[in-house]
Amino acid sequence: MERAEAIIAACRDTMLTTLEKIGGQSLICSWTRQDGSVVKLALEIRTSDQTTIGDAIRDMDDEEMARKLVPAVLALCDDGAPSEDTVRDWLERPQSDLKV
């Protein structure tokens, strides 16, 4: 098991280093297992002090949610119910993308 963990860590570090060197902001990889299930790996490069929309929501009080979050969620649903991936991507965007 230790060898597998070392291989995974080396692959992760190599992907992150490559992404940083090419100036990428994110990387999404998908693999199909032998049983047909699909696994998705999403990596995003951001500064450690960058707050995401998800982080901002966790820090909101009720009044701030009513003022900022409700309109943003309604806008997200303009074209119908968004997919789980769309919502996850939205939550991982920078807090500055949360329109007031």
Coordinates of N, CA, C and O in Angstrom, one line a residue:
M1 N 0.8 -1.2 0.0 CA 0.0 0.0 0.0 C 0.9 1.3 0.0 O 0.5 2.2 -0.6
E2 N 2.0 1.2 0.7 CA 2.9 2.4 0.8 C 3.4 2.7 -0.6 O 3.5 3.9 -1.0
R3 N 3.7 1.7 -1.4 CA 4.2 2.0 -2.8 C 3.1 2.6 -3.6 O 3.4 3.6 -4.4
A4 N 1.9 2.2 -3.5 CA 0.8 2.8 -4.3 C 0.6 4.3 -3.9 O 0.4 5.1 -4.7
E5 N 0.7 4.5 -2.6 CA 0.5 5.9 -2.1 C 1.7 6.8 -2.6 O 1.5 7.9 -2.9
A6 N 2.9 6.2 -2.7 CA 4.0 7.0 -3.2 C 3.9 7.3 -4.7 O 4.2 8.4 -5.1
I7 N 3.3 6.3 -5.4 CA 3.1 6.6 -6.8 C 2.0 7.6 -7.0 O 2.2 8.5 -7.9
I8 N 1.0 7.6 -6.3 CA -0.1 8.6 -6.4 C 0.4 9.9 -6.0 O 0.1 10.9 -6.7
A9 N 1.2 10.0 -5.0 CA 1.8 11.3 -4.6 C 2.7 11.9 -5.7 O 2.7 13.1 -6.0
A10 N 3.5 11.0 -6.3 CA 4.4 11.4 -7.3 C 3.6 11.9 -8.5 O 4.0 13.0 -9.1
C11 N 2.6 11.2 -8.9 CA 1.7 11.7 -10.0 C 1.1 13.0 -9.7 O 1.1 13.9 -10.6
R12 N 0.6 13.2 -8.6 CA -0.1 14.4 -8.2 C 0.9 15.6 -8.2 O 0.6 16.6 -8.8
D13 N 2.1 15.4 -7.7 CA 3.1 16.4 -7.7 C 3.5 16.8 -9.1 O 3.7 17.9 -9.4
T14 N 3.7 15.8 -9.9 CA 4.1 16.0 -11.3 C 3.0 16.8 -12.1 O 3.3 17.7 -12.8
M15 N 1.7 16.4 -11.9 CA 0.7 17.2 -12.5 C 0.6 18.6 -12.1 O 0.5 19.5 -12.9
L16 N 0.7 18.8 -10.8 CA 0.7 20.2 -10.2 C 1.9 21.0 -10.7 O 1.7 22.2 -11.1
T17 N 3.0 20.4 -10.7 CA 4.2 21.2 -11.2 C 4.1 21.5 -12.7 O 4.4 22.6 -13.1
T18 N 3.6 20.6 -13.5 CA 3.4 20.8 -14.9 C 2.4 21.9 -15.1 O 2.6 22.9 -15.9
L19 N 1.3 21.9 -14.4 CA 0.2 22.9 -14.5 C 0.8 24.3 -14.1 O 0.5 25.2 -14.8
E20 N 1.5 24.3 -13.0 CA 2.1 25.6 -12.6 C 3.1 26.2 -13.7 O 3.1 27.3 -14.0
K21 N 3.9 25.3 -14.3 CA 4.9 25.7 -15.3 C 4.2 26.2 -16.6 O 4.8 27.1 -17.2
I22 N 3.1 25.7 -16.9 CA 2.4 26.2 -18.2 C 1.5 27.3 -17.9 O 0.8 27.9 -18.8
G23 N 1.4 27.7 -16.6 CA 0.5 28.8 -16.2 C -1.0 28.5 -16.2 O -1.8 29.3 -16.3
G24 N -1.3 27.2 -16.0 CA -2.7 26.8 -16.0 C -3.4 27.1 -14.7 O -2.7 27.3 -13.7
Q25 N -4.7 27.3 -14.8 CA -5.5 27.6 -13.6 C -6.2 26.3 -13.1 O -6.5 26.3 -11.9
S26 N -6.4 25.4 -14.0 CA -7.1 24.2 -13.5 C -6.9 23.0 -14.5 O -6.5 23.3 -15.7
L27 N -7.1 21.9 -14.1 CA -6.9 20.7 -14.9 C -8.0 19.7 -14.5 O -8.2 19.4 -13.3
I28 N -8.7 19.1 -15.5 CA -9.7 18.1 -15.2 C -9.4 16.8 -16.0 O -9.2 16.9 -17.2
C29 N -9.2 15.7 -15.3 CA -8.9 14.5 -15.9 C -10.0 13.5 -15.6 O -10.5 13.5 -14.5
S30 N -10.4 12.6 -16.6 CA -11.3 11.6 -16.3 C -10.7 10.3 -16.7 O -10.0 10.2 -17.7
W31 N -11.0 9.2 -15.9 CA -10.6 7.9 -16.3 C -11.8 7.0 -16.2 O -12.7 7.2 -15.3
T32 N -11.8 6.0 -17.0 CA -12.9 5.0 -16.9 C -12.2 3.7 -16.4 O -11.2 3.2 -16.9
R33 N -12.8 3.2 -15.3 CA -12.4 2.0 -14.7 C -12.8 0.8 -15.5 O -13.6 0.9 -16.4
Q34 N -12.2 -0.4 -15.2 CA -12.5 -1.6 -15.9 C -14.0 -1.9 -15.7 O -14.6 -2.5 -16.6
D35 N -14.6 -1.5 -14.6 CA -16.0 -1.9 -14.4 C -17.0 -0.9 -15.1 O -18.2 -1.0 -15.0
G36 N -16.4 0.1 -15.8 CA -17.2 1.1 -16.6 C -17.5 2.4 -15.8 O -18.0 3.3 -16.4
S37 N -17.2 2.4 -14.5 CA -17.5 3.6 -13.8 C -16.4 4.7 -14.2 O -15.3 4.4 -14.5
V38 N -16.8 6.0 -14.1 CA -15.9 7.1 -14.5 C -15.5 7.8 -13.2 O -16.3 8.1 -12.3
V39 N -14.2 8.1 -13.2 CA -13.6 8.8 -12.0 C -13.1 10.1 -12.6 O -12.4 10.2 -13.6
K40 N -13.4 11.3 -11.9 CA -13.0 12.6 -12.4 C -12.1 13.2 -11.3 O -12.4 13.1 -10.1
L41 N -11.0 13.7 -11.8 CA -10.0 14.4 -10.9 C -9.9 15.8 -11.4 O -9.7 16.1 -12.5
A42 N -10.2 16.8 -10.5 CA -10.1 18.2 -10.8 C -9.1 18.8 -9.9 O -9.2 18.7 -8.7
L43 N -8.1 19.5 -10.5 CA -7.1 20.2 -9.8 C -7.2 21.7 -10.2 O -7.3 22.0 -11.3
E44 N -7.1 22.5 -9.2 CA -7.1 24.0 -9.4 C -6.0 24.6 -8.7 O -5.7 24.3 -7.6
I45 N -5.3 25.5 -9.4 CA -4.2 26.3 -8.8 C -4.7 27.6 -8.4 O -5.3 28.3 -9.2
R46 N -4.6 27.9 -7.1 CA -5.0 29.3 -6.6 C -4.1 29.6 -5.4 O -3.6 28.6 -4.8
T47 N -4.0 30.8 -5.1 CA -3.3 31.2 -3.9 C -4.0 30.7 -2.7 O -5.2 30.6 -2.6
S48 N -3.2 30.4 -1.6 CA -3.8 29.8 -0.4 C -4.7 30.8 0.3 O -5.5 30.4 1.1
D49 N -4.6 32.1 0.0 CA -5.4 33.1 0.7 C -6.7 33.4 -0.2 O -7.4 34.3 0.2
Q50 N -6.8 32.8 -1.3 CA -8.0 33.1 -2.2 C -9.2 32.4 -1.6 O -9.3 31.2 -1.5
T51 N -10.3 33.2 -1.4 CA -11.5 32.7 -0.8 C -12.4 32.3 -2.0 O -12.6 33.1 -2.9
T52 N -13.0 31.1 -1.9 CA -14.0 30.7 -2.9 C -15.4 31.1 -2.5 O -15.7 31.5 -1.4
I53 N -16.3 30.9 -3.5 CA -17.7 31.2 -3.2 C -18.2 30.3 -2.0 O -18.9 30.7 -1.1
G54 N -17.8 29.0 -2.1 CA -18.1 28.1 -1.0 C -17.6 28.5 0.3 O -18.3 28.4 1.3
D55 N -16.4 29.0 0.4 CA -15.8 29.5 1.6 C -16.7 30.7 2.1 O -17.0 30.8 3.3
A56 N -17.0 31.6 1.2 CA -17.8 32.8 1.6 C -19.2 32.4 2.1 O -19.6 33.0 3.1
I57 N -19.8 31.4 1.5 CA -21.1 31.0 2.0 C -21.0 30.5 3.4 O -21.9 30.8 4.3
R58 N -20.0 29.7 3.7 CA -19.8 29.1 5.1 C -19.7 30.3 6.1 O -20.0 30.1 7.3
D59 N -19.2 31.4 5.7 CA -19.0 32.5 6.6 C -20.1 33.5 6.7 O -20.1 34.5 7.4
M60 N -21.2 33.3 5.9 CA -22.3 34.2 5.8 C -23.3 34.0 7.0 O -23.5 32.9 7.4
D61 N -23.9 35.2 7.4 CA -25.0 35.1 8.4 C -26.3 35.1 7.5 O -26.2 35.2 6.3
D62 N -27.4 35.0 8.2 CA -28.7 34.9 7.5 C -29.0 36.1 6.6 O -29.4 35.9 5.5
E63 N -28.7 37.2 7.1 CA -29.0 38.5 6.4 C -28.1 38.5 5.1 O -28.6 38.9 4.0
E64 N -26.9 38.2 5.2 CA -26.0 38.2 4.1 C -26.4 37.2 3.0 O -26.3 37.4 1.8
M65 N -26.8 36.0 3.5 CA -27.3 35.0 2.6 C -28.5 35.5 1.8 O -28.6 35.3 0.6
A66 N -29.4 36.1 2.5 CA -30.6 36.6 1.8 C -30.3 37.7 0.8 O -30.8 37.8 -0.3
R67 N -29.3 38.5 1.1 CA -28.9 39.6 0.3 C -28.0 39.2 -0.9 O -28.2 39.7 -2.0
K68 N -27.1 38.3 -0.7 CA -26.1 37.9 -1.7 C -26.4 36.6 -2.3 O -26.3 36.4 -3.5
L69 N -26.6 35.6 -1.5 CA -26.7 34.2 -1.9 C -27.9 33.9 -2.7 O -27.9 33.3 -3.8
V70 N -29.1 34.3 -2.2 CA -30.4 33.9 -2.9 C -30.4 34.5 -4.3 O -30.7 33.7 -5.2
P71 N -30.0 35.8 -4.6 CA -30.0 36.2 -6.0 C -29.0 35.5 -6.8 O -29.3 35.2 -8.0
A72 N -27.9 35.1 -6.3 CA -26.8 34.4 -7.0 C -27.3 33.0 -7.4 O -27.1 32.6 -8.5
V73 N -28.0 32.3 -6.5 CA -28.5 31.0 -6.8 C -29.6 31.1 -7.8 O -29.7 30.2 -8.7
L74 N -30.5 32.0 -7.7 CA -31.5 32.2 -8.7 C -31.0 32.4 -10.1 O -31.4 31.9 -11.1
A75 N -29.9 33.3 -10.1 CA -29.3 33.5 -11.4 C -28.6 32.2 -12.0 O -28.6 32.0 -13.2
L76 N -28.1 31.4 -11.1 CA -27.5 30.2 -11.5 C -28.5 29.2 -12.1 O -28.2 28.4 -12.9
C77 N -29.7 29.4 -11.7 CA -30.8 28.5 -12.1 C -31.6 29.1 -13.3 O -32.7 28.6 -13.6
D78 N -31.2 30.2 -13.9 CA -31.9 30.8 -14.9 C -32.3 29.9 -16.1 O -33.4 30.0 -16.6
D79 N -31.4 29.0 -16.4 CA -31.7 28.0 -17.5 C -32.2 26.7 -17.0 O -32.0 25.7 -17.7
G80 N -32.8 26.6 -15.8 CA -33.2 25.4 -15.2 C -32.2 24.9 -14.1 O -31.3 25.6 -13.8
A81 N -32.5 23.8 -13.6 CA -31.7 23.3 -12.5 C -30.3 22.9 -13.0 O -30.2 22.2 -13.9
P82 N -29.3 23.5 -12.4 CA -27.9 23.2 -12.8 C -27.5 21.8 -12.4 O -28.0 21.2 -11.4
S83 N -26.5 21.2 -13.1 CA -26.0 19.9 -12.8 C -25.1 20.0 -11.5 O -24.7 21.1 -11.1
E84 N -24.9 18.9 -10.9 CA -24.0 18.8 -9.7 C -22.6 19.4 -10.1 O -22.1 20.1 -9.3
D85 N -22.1 19.0 -11.2 CA -20.8 19.5 -11.6 C -20.8 21.1 -11.8 O -19.8 21.7 -11.4
T86 N -21.9 21.6 -12.4 CA -22.0 23.1 -12.5 C -22.0 23.8 -11.2 O -21.3 24.8 -11.0
V87 N -22.7 23.2 -10.2 CA -22.8 23.8 -8.9 C -21.4 23.7 -8.2 O -21.0 24.7 -7.6
R88 N -20.8 22.6 -8.3 CA -19.5 22.4 -7.7 C -18.5 23.4 -8.3 O -17.7 24.0 -7.6
D89 N -18.5 23.5 -9.6 CA -17.6 24.5 -10.3 C -17.9 25.9 -9.8 O -17.0 26.7 -9.6
W90 N -19.1 26.3 -9.6 CA -19.5 27.6 -9.2 C -19.1 27.8 -7.7 O -18.5 28.9 -7.4
L91 N -19.2 26.8 -6.9 CA -18.8 27.0 -5.5 C -17.3 27.1 -5.4 O -16.8 27.7 -4.4
E92 N -16.5 26.6 -6.3 CA -15.1 26.7 -6.3 C -14.5 27.9 -7.0 O -13.3 28.2 -6.9
R93 N -15.4 28.7 -7.6 CA -14.9 30.0 -8.2 C -14.5 31.0 -7.1 O -15.0 30.9 -5.9
P94 N -13.7 32.0 -7.4 CA -13.3 33.0 -6.4 C -14.5 33.7 -5.9 O -15.5 34.0 -6.6
Q95 N -14.4 34.2 -4.6 CA -15.5 34.9 -4.0 C -15.8 36.2 -4.8 O -17.0 36.6 -4.8
S96 N -14.9 36.7 -5.4 CA -15.1 38.0 -6.2 C -16.2 37.8 -7.3 O -16.8 38.7 -7.8
D97 N -16.4 36.5 -7.7 CA -17.4 36.2 -8.7 C -18.8 36.2 -8.2 O -19.8 36.1 -8.9
L98 N -18.9 36.2 -6.9 CA -20.3 36.3 -6.2 C -20.8 37.7 -6.4 O -20.4 38.6 -5.6
K99 N -21.7 37.9 -7.3 CA -22.2 39.2 -7.6 C -23.2 39.7 -6.5 O -24.0 38.9 -6.0
V100 N -23.1 40.9 -6.1 CA -24.0 41.5 -5.1 C -25.3 42.0 -5.7 O -25.4 42.5 -6.8

